[in-house]
Coordinates of C-alpha atoms in Angstrom, one line a residue:
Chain A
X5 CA 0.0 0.0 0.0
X6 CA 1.2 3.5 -0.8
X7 CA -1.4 5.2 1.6
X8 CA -2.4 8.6 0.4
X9 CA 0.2 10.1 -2.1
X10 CA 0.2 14.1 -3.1
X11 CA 1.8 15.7 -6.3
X12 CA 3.8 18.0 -6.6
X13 CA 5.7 17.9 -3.1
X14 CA 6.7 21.8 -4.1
X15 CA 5.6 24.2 -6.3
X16 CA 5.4 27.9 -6.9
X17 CA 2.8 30.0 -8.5
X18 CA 2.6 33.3 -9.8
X19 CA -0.9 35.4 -9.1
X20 CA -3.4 34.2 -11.5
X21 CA -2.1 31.3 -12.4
X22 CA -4.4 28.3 -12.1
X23 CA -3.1 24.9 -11.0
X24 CA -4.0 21.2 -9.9
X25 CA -2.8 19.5 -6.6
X26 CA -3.1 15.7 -6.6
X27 CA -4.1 13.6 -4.1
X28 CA -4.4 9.1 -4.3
X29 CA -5.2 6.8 -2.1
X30 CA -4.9 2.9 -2.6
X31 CA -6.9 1.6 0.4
X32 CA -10.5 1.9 -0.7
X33 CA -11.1 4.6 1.6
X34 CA -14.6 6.3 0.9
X35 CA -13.9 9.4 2.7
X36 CA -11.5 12.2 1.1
X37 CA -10.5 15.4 2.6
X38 CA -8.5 18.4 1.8
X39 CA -6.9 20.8 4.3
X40 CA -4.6 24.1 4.4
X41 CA -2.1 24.8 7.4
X42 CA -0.9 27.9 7.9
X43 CA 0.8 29.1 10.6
X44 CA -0.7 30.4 14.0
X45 CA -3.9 28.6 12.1
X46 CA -3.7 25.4 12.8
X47 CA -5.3 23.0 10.2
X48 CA -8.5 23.9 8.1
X49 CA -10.9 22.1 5.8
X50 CA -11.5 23.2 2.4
X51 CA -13.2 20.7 0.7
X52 CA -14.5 16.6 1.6
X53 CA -15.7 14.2 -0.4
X54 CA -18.1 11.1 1.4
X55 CA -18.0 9.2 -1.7
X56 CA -17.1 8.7 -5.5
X57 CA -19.4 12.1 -7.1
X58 CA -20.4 13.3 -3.9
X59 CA -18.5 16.7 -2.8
X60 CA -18.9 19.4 -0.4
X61 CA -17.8 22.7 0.7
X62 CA -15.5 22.5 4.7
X63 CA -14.9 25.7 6.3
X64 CA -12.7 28.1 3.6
X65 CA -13.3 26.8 -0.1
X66 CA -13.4 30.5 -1.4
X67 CA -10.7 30.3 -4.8
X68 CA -11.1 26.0 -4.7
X69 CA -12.3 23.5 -6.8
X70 CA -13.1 19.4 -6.2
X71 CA -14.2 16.8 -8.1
X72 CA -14.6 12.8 -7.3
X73 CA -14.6 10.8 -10.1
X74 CA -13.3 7.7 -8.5
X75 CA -12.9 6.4 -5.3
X76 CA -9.2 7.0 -5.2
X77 CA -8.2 10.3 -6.5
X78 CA -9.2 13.6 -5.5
X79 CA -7.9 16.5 -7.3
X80 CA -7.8 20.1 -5.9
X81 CA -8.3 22.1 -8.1
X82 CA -6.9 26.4 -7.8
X83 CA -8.8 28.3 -10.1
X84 CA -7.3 32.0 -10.2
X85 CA -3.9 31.9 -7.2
X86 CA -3.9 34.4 -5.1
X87 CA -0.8 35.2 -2.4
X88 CA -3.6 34.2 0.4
X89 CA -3.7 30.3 -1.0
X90 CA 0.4 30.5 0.0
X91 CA 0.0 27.7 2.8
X92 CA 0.7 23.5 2.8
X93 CA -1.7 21.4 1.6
X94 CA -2.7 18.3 3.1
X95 CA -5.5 15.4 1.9
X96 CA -6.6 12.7 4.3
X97 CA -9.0 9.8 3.7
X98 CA -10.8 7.3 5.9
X99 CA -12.8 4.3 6.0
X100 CA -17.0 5.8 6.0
X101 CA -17.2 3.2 9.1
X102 CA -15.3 2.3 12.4
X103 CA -13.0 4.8 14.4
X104 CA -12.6 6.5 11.1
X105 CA -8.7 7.2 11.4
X106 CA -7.6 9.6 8.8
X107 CA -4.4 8.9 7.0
X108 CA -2.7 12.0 5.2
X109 CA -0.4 12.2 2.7
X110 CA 3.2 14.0 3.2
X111 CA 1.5 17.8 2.0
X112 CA 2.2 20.2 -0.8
X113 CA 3.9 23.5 0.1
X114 CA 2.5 26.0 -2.0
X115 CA 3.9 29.8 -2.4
X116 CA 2.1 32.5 -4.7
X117 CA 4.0 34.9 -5.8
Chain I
X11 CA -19.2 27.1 15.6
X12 CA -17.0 24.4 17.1
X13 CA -13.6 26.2 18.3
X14 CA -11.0 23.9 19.3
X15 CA -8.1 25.4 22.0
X16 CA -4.5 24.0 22.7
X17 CA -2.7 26.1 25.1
X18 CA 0.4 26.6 25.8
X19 CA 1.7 26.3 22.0
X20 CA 5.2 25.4 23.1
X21 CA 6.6 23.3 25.7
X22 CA 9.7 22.8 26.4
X23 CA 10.3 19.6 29.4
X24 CA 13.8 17.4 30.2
X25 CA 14.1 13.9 29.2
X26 CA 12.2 11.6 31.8
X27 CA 9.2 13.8 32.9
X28 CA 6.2 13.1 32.8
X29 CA 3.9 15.6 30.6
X30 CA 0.3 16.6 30.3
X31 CA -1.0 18.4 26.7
X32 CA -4.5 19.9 26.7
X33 CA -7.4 20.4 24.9
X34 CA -10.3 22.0 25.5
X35 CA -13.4 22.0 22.8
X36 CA -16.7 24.4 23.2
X37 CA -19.5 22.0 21.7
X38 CA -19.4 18.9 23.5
X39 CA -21.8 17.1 20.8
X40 CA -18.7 15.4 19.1
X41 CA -18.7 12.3 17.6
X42 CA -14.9 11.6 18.1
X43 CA -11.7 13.3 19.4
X44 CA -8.2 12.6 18.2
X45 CA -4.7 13.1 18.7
X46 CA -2.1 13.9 16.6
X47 CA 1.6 14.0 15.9
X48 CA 3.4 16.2 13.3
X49 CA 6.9 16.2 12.1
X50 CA 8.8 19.7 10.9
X51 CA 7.6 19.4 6.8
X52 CA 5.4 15.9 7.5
X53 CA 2.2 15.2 7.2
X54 CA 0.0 14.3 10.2
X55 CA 0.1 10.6 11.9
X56 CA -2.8 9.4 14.6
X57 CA -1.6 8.4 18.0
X58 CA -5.1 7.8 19.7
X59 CA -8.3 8.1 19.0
X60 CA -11.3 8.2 22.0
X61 CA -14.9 7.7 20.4
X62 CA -17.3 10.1 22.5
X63 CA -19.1 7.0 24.6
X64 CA -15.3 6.4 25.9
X65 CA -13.3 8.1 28.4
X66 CA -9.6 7.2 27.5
X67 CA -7.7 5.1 25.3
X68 CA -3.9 4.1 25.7
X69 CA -1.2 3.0 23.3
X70 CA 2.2 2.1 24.5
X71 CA 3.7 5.6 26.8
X72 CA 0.6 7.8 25.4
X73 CA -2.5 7.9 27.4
X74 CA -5.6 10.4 26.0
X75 CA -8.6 10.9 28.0
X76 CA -12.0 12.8 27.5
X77 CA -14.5 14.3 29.4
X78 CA -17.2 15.7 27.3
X79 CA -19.5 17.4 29.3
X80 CA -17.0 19.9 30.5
X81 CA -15.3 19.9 26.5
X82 CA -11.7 18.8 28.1
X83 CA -8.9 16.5 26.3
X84 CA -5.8 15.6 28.0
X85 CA -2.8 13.6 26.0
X86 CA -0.7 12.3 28.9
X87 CA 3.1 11.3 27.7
X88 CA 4.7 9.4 30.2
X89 CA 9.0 9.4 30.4
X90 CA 9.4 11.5 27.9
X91 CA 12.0 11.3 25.6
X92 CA 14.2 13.3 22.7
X93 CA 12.1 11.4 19.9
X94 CA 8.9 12.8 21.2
X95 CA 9.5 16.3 20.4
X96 CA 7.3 17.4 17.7
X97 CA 3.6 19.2 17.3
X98 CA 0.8 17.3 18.9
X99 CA -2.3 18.3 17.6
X100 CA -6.2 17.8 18.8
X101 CA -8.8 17.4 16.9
X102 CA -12.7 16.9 17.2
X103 CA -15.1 15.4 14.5
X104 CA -18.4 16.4 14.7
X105 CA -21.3 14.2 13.2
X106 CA -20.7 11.4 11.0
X107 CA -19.1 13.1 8.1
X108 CA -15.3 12.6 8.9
X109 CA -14.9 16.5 9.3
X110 CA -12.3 17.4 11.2
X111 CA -12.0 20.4 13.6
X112 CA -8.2 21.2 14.6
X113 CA -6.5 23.2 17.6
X114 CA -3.3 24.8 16.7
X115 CA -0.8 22.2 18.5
X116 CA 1.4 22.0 21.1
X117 CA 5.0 21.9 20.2
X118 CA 7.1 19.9 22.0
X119 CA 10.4 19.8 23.0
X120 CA 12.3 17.4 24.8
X121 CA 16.1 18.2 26.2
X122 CA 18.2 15.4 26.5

Protein backbone atom coordinates (compact mmCIF):
# COMPACT_ATOMS: atom_id res chain seq x y z
CA UNK A 1 0.00 0.00 0.00
CA UNK A 2 1.18 3.45 -0.77
CA UNK A 3 -1.44 5.21 1.59
CA UNK A 4 -2.37 8.61 0.44
CA UNK A 5 0.21 10.14 -2.07
CA UNK A 6 0.21 14.14 -3.13
CA UNK A 7 1.77 15.70 -6.25
CA UNK A 8 3.83 18.02 -6.60
CA UNK A 9 5.75 17.93 -3.08
CA UNK A 10 6.67 21.82 -4.11
CA UNK A 11 5.57 24.21 -6.26
CA UNK A 12 5.36 27.85 -6.92
CA UNK A 13 2.81 30.04 -8.49
CA UNK A 14 2.55 33.34 -9.82
CA UNK A 15 -0.87 35.40 -9.05
CA UNK A 16 -3.43 34.17 -11.51
CA UNK A 17 -2.11 31.29 -12.38
CA UNK A 18 -4.38 28.28 -12.05
CA UNK A 19 -3.06 24.92 -10.98
CA UNK A 20 -3.98 21.16 -9.94
CA UNK A 21 -2.79 19.45 -6.62
CA UNK A 22 -3.05 15.72 -6.64
CA UNK A 23 -4.06 13.62 -4.13
CA UNK A 24 -4.42 9.12 -4.33
CA UNK A 25 -5.16 6.77 -2.15
CA UNK A 26 -4.86 2.89 -2.57
CA UNK A 27 -6.91 1.63 0.43
CA UNK A 28 -10.46 1.90 -0.70
CA UNK A 29 -11.12 4.62 1.64
CA UNK A 30 -14.58 6.25 0.89
CA UNK A 31 -13.85 9.43 2.68
CA UNK A 32 -11.45 12.16 1.10
CA UNK A 33 -10.48 15.38 2.57
CA UNK A 34 -8.52 18.44 1.79
CA UNK A 35 -6.95 20.83 4.32
CA UNK A 36 -4.64 24.08 4.44
CA UNK A 37 -2.06 24.76 7.40
CA UNK A 38 -0.92 27.91 7.93
CA UNK A 39 0.84 29.08 10.55
CA UNK A 40 -0.72 30.36 14.04
CA UNK A 41 -3.93 28.59 12.12
CA UNK A 42 -3.68 25.37 12.76
CA UNK A 43 -5.26 23.04 10.21
CA UNK A 44 -8.48 23.88 8.13
CA UNK A 45 -10.85 22.10 5.84
CA UNK A 46 -11.55 23.19 2.37
CA UNK A 47 -13.18 20.65 0.73
CA UNK A 48 -14.51 16.61 1.56
CA UNK A 49 -15.67 14.23 -0.39
CA UNK A 50 -18.12 11.09 1.38
CA UNK A 51 -18.01 9.25 -1.73
CA UNK A 52 -17.15 8.69 -5.47
CA UNK A 53 -19.40 12.06 -7.15
CA UNK A 54 -20.43 13.33 -3.87
CA UNK A 55 -18.51 16.71 -2.75
CA UNK A 56 -18.90 19.37 -0.40
CA UNK A 57 -17.83 22.65 0.73
CA UNK A 58 -15.54 22.49 4.66
CA UNK A 59 -14.91 25.67 6.28
CA UNK A 60 -12.66 28.08 3.62
CA UNK A 61 -13.29 26.83 -0.11
CA UNK A 62 -13.44 30.47 -1.38
CA UNK A 63 -10.72 30.28 -4.80
CA UNK A 64 -11.09 26.02 -4.67
CA UNK A 65 -12.26 23.47 -6.77
CA UNK A 66 -13.10 19.42 -6.19
CA UNK A 67 -14.18 16.77 -8.13
CA UNK A 68 -14.64 12.77 -7.34
CA UNK A 69 -14.64 10.82 -10.14
CA UNK A 70 -13.26 7.70 -8.51
CA UNK A 71 -12.88 6.37 -5.29
CA UNK A 72 -9.18 7.01 -5.24
CA UNK A 73 -8.21 10.32 -6.52
CA UNK A 74 -9.25 13.59 -5.51
CA UNK A 75 -7.92 16.53 -7.27
CA UNK A 76 -7.80 20.07 -5.92
CA UNK A 77 -8.29 22.12 -8.05
CA UNK A 78 -6.93 26.44 -7.76
CA UNK A 79 -8.84 28.28 -10.08
CA UNK A 80 -7.27 31.97 -10.22
CA UNK A 81 -3.89 31.88 -7.20
CA UNK A 82 -3.92 34.36 -5.07
CA UNK A 83 -0.77 35.18 -2.38
CA UNK A 84 -3.55 34.17 0.41
CA UNK A 85 -3.67 30.33 -1.04
CA UNK A 86 0.39 30.53 0.03
CA UNK A 87 0.03 27.70 2.78
CA UNK A 88 0.71 23.55 2.79
CA UNK A 89 -1.66 21.36 1.59
CA UNK A 90 -2.72 18.35 3.09
CA UNK A 91 -5.48 15.42 1.85
CA UNK A 92 -6.61 12.65 4.26
CA UNK A 93 -8.96 9.82 3.73
CA UNK A 94 -10.83 7.25 5.94
CA UNK A 95 -12.80 4.29 6.02
CA UNK A 96 -16.97 5.83 5.99
CA UNK A 97 -17.24 3.22 9.07
CA UNK A 98 -15.26 2.29 12.37
CA UNK A 99 -13.03 4.76 14.35
CA UNK A 100 -12.62 6.48 11.15
CA UNK A 101 -8.73 7.22 11.44
CA UNK A 102 -7.60 9.64 8.79
CA UNK A 103 -4.38 8.93 7.01
CA UNK A 104 -2.71 12.01 5.23
CA UNK A 105 -0.43 12.18 2.72
CA UNK A 106 3.16 14.03 3.21
CA UNK A 107 1.53 17.84 1.98
CA UNK A 108 2.18 20.16 -0.77
CA UNK A 109 3.89 23.52 0.13
CA UNK A 110 2.50 26.01 -1.99
CA UNK A 111 3.88 29.80 -2.36
CA UNK A 112 2.15 32.45 -4.72
CA UNK A 113 4.04 34.90 -5.80
CA UNK B 1 -19.15 27.13 15.58
CA UNK B 2 -16.96 24.40 17.07
CA UNK B 3 -13.58 26.22 18.31
CA UNK B 4 -10.97 23.89 19.32
CA UNK B 5 -8.13 25.38 22.03
CA UNK B 6 -4.52 23.98 22.72
CA UNK B 7 -2.67 26.08 25.10
CA UNK B 8 0.35 26.61 25.82
CA UNK B 9 1.68 26.34 21.98
CA UNK B 10 5.15 25.41 23.08
CA UNK B 11 6.64 23.26 25.73
CA UNK B 12 9.70 22.81 26.44
CA UNK B 13 10.25 19.62 29.41
CA UNK B 14 13.79 17.35 30.15
CA UNK B 15 14.12 13.86 29.21
CA UNK B 16 12.24 11.59 31.75
CA UNK B 17 9.17 13.84 32.91
CA UNK B 18 6.19 13.06 32.80
CA UNK B 19 3.87 15.56 30.62
CA UNK B 20 0.30 16.60 30.34
CA UNK B 21 -1.03 18.42 26.72
CA UNK B 22 -4.52 19.89 26.74
CA UNK B 23 -7.40 20.36 24.90
CA UNK B 24 -10.27 21.97 25.51
CA UNK B 25 -13.44 22.00 22.84
CA UNK B 26 -16.74 24.35 23.18
CA UNK B 27 -19.50 22.03 21.68
CA UNK B 28 -19.43 18.93 23.47
CA UNK B 29 -21.78 17.11 20.78
CA UNK B 30 -18.66 15.39 19.14
CA UNK B 31 -18.68 12.25 17.55
CA UNK B 32 -14.89 11.61 18.06
CA UNK B 33 -11.71 13.29 19.44
CA UNK B 34 -8.24 12.59 18.18
CA UNK B 35 -4.65 13.12 18.74
CA UNK B 36 -2.07 13.91 16.62
CA UNK B 37 1.65 14.02 15.87
CA UNK B 38 3.39 16.25 13.34
CA UNK B 39 6.95 16.20 12.06
CA UNK B 40 8.77 19.70 10.92
CA UNK B 41 7.65 19.39 6.78
CA UNK B 42 5.44 15.92 7.51
CA UNK B 43 2.22 15.16 7.23
CA UNK B 44 -0.01 14.33 10.23
CA UNK B 45 0.10 10.64 11.91
CA UNK B 46 -2.78 9.43 14.58
CA UNK B 47 -1.64 8.37 18.05
CA UNK B 48 -5.13 7.85 19.74
CA UNK B 49 -8.33 8.14 18.98
CA UNK B 50 -11.27 8.19 22.04
CA UNK B 51 -14.92 7.67 20.45
CA UNK B 52 -17.30 10.09 22.55
CA UNK B 53 -19.10 6.98 24.61
CA UNK B 54 -15.26 6.36 25.86
CA UNK B 55 -13.27 8.10 28.36
CA UNK B 56 -9.64 7.18 27.48
CA UNK B 57 -7.66 5.12 25.32
CA UNK B 58 -3.92 4.07 25.66
CA UNK B 59 -1.16 3.00 23.32
CA UNK B 60 2.20 2.08 24.49
CA UNK B 61 3.66 5.63 26.76
CA UNK B 62 0.63 7.81 25.36
CA UNK B 63 -2.52 7.86 27.38
CA UNK B 64 -5.60 10.38 26.03
CA UNK B 65 -8.62 10.92 28.03
CA UNK B 66 -12.04 12.85 27.47
CA UNK B 67 -14.46 14.32 29.42
CA UNK B 68 -17.23 15.75 27.29
CA UNK B 69 -19.48 17.40 29.29
CA UNK B 70 -16.95 19.89 30.55
CA UNK B 71 -15.30 19.93 26.46
CA UNK B 72 -11.71 18.75 28.07
CA UNK B 73 -8.89 16.49 26.31
CA UNK B 74 -5.82 15.57 28.01
CA UNK B 75 -2.78 13.56 25.97
CA UNK B 76 -0.69 12.25 28.88
CA UNK B 77 3.06 11.33 27.68
CA UNK B 78 4.73 9.38 30.22
CA UNK B 79 8.97 9.36 30.45
CA UNK B 80 9.40 11.54 27.94
CA UNK B 81 11.96 11.29 25.61
CA UNK B 82 14.23 13.26 22.70
CA UNK B 83 12.14 11.40 19.86
CA UNK B 84 8.86 12.82 21.18
CA UNK B 85 9.54 16.31 20.38
CA UNK B 86 7.27 17.37 17.66
CA UNK B 87 3.59 19.18 17.26
CA UNK B 88 0.82 17.26 18.88
CA UNK B 89 -2.26 18.32 17.61
CA UNK B 90 -6.17 17.76 18.84
CA UNK B 91 -8.80 17.41 16.94
CA UNK B 92 -12.68 16.88 17.15
CA UNK B 93 -15.10 15.43 14.53
CA UNK B 94 -18.42 16.38 14.65
CA UNK B 95 -21.33 14.20 13.20
CA UNK B 96 -20.69 11.39 11.04
CA UNK B 97 -19.14 13.05 8.09
CA UNK B 98 -15.29 12.58 8.94
CA UNK B 99 -14.91 16.49 9.27
CA UNK B 100 -12.28 17.39 11.19
CA UNK B 101 -12.04 20.37 13.60
CA UNK B 102 -8.17 21.23 14.55
CA UNK B 103 -6.51 23.21 17.63
CA UNK B 104 -3.31 24.77 16.74
CA UNK B 105 -0.82 22.18 18.48
CA UNK B 106 1.35 22.01 21.14
CA UNK B 107 5.03 21.93 20.17
CA UNK B 108 7.08 19.89 21.96
CA UNK B 109 10.44 19.80 22.97
CA UNK B 110 12.26 17.40 24.82
CA UNK B 111 16.11 18.22 26.22
CA UNK B 112 18.22 15.41 26.49
Amino acid sequence: NAGVTQTPKFQVLKTGQSMTLQCAQDMNHEYMSWYRQDPGMGLRLIHYSVGAGITDQGEVPNGYNVSRSTTEDFPLRLLSAAPSQTSVYFCASSYSRGPRIPIFGPGTRLTVT
Amino acid sequence: KQEVTQIPAALSVPEGENLVLNCSFTDSAIYNLQWFRQDPGKGLTSLLLIQSSQREQTSGRLNASLDKSSGRSTLYIAASQPGDSATYLCAVEVGANSKLTFGKGITLSVRP
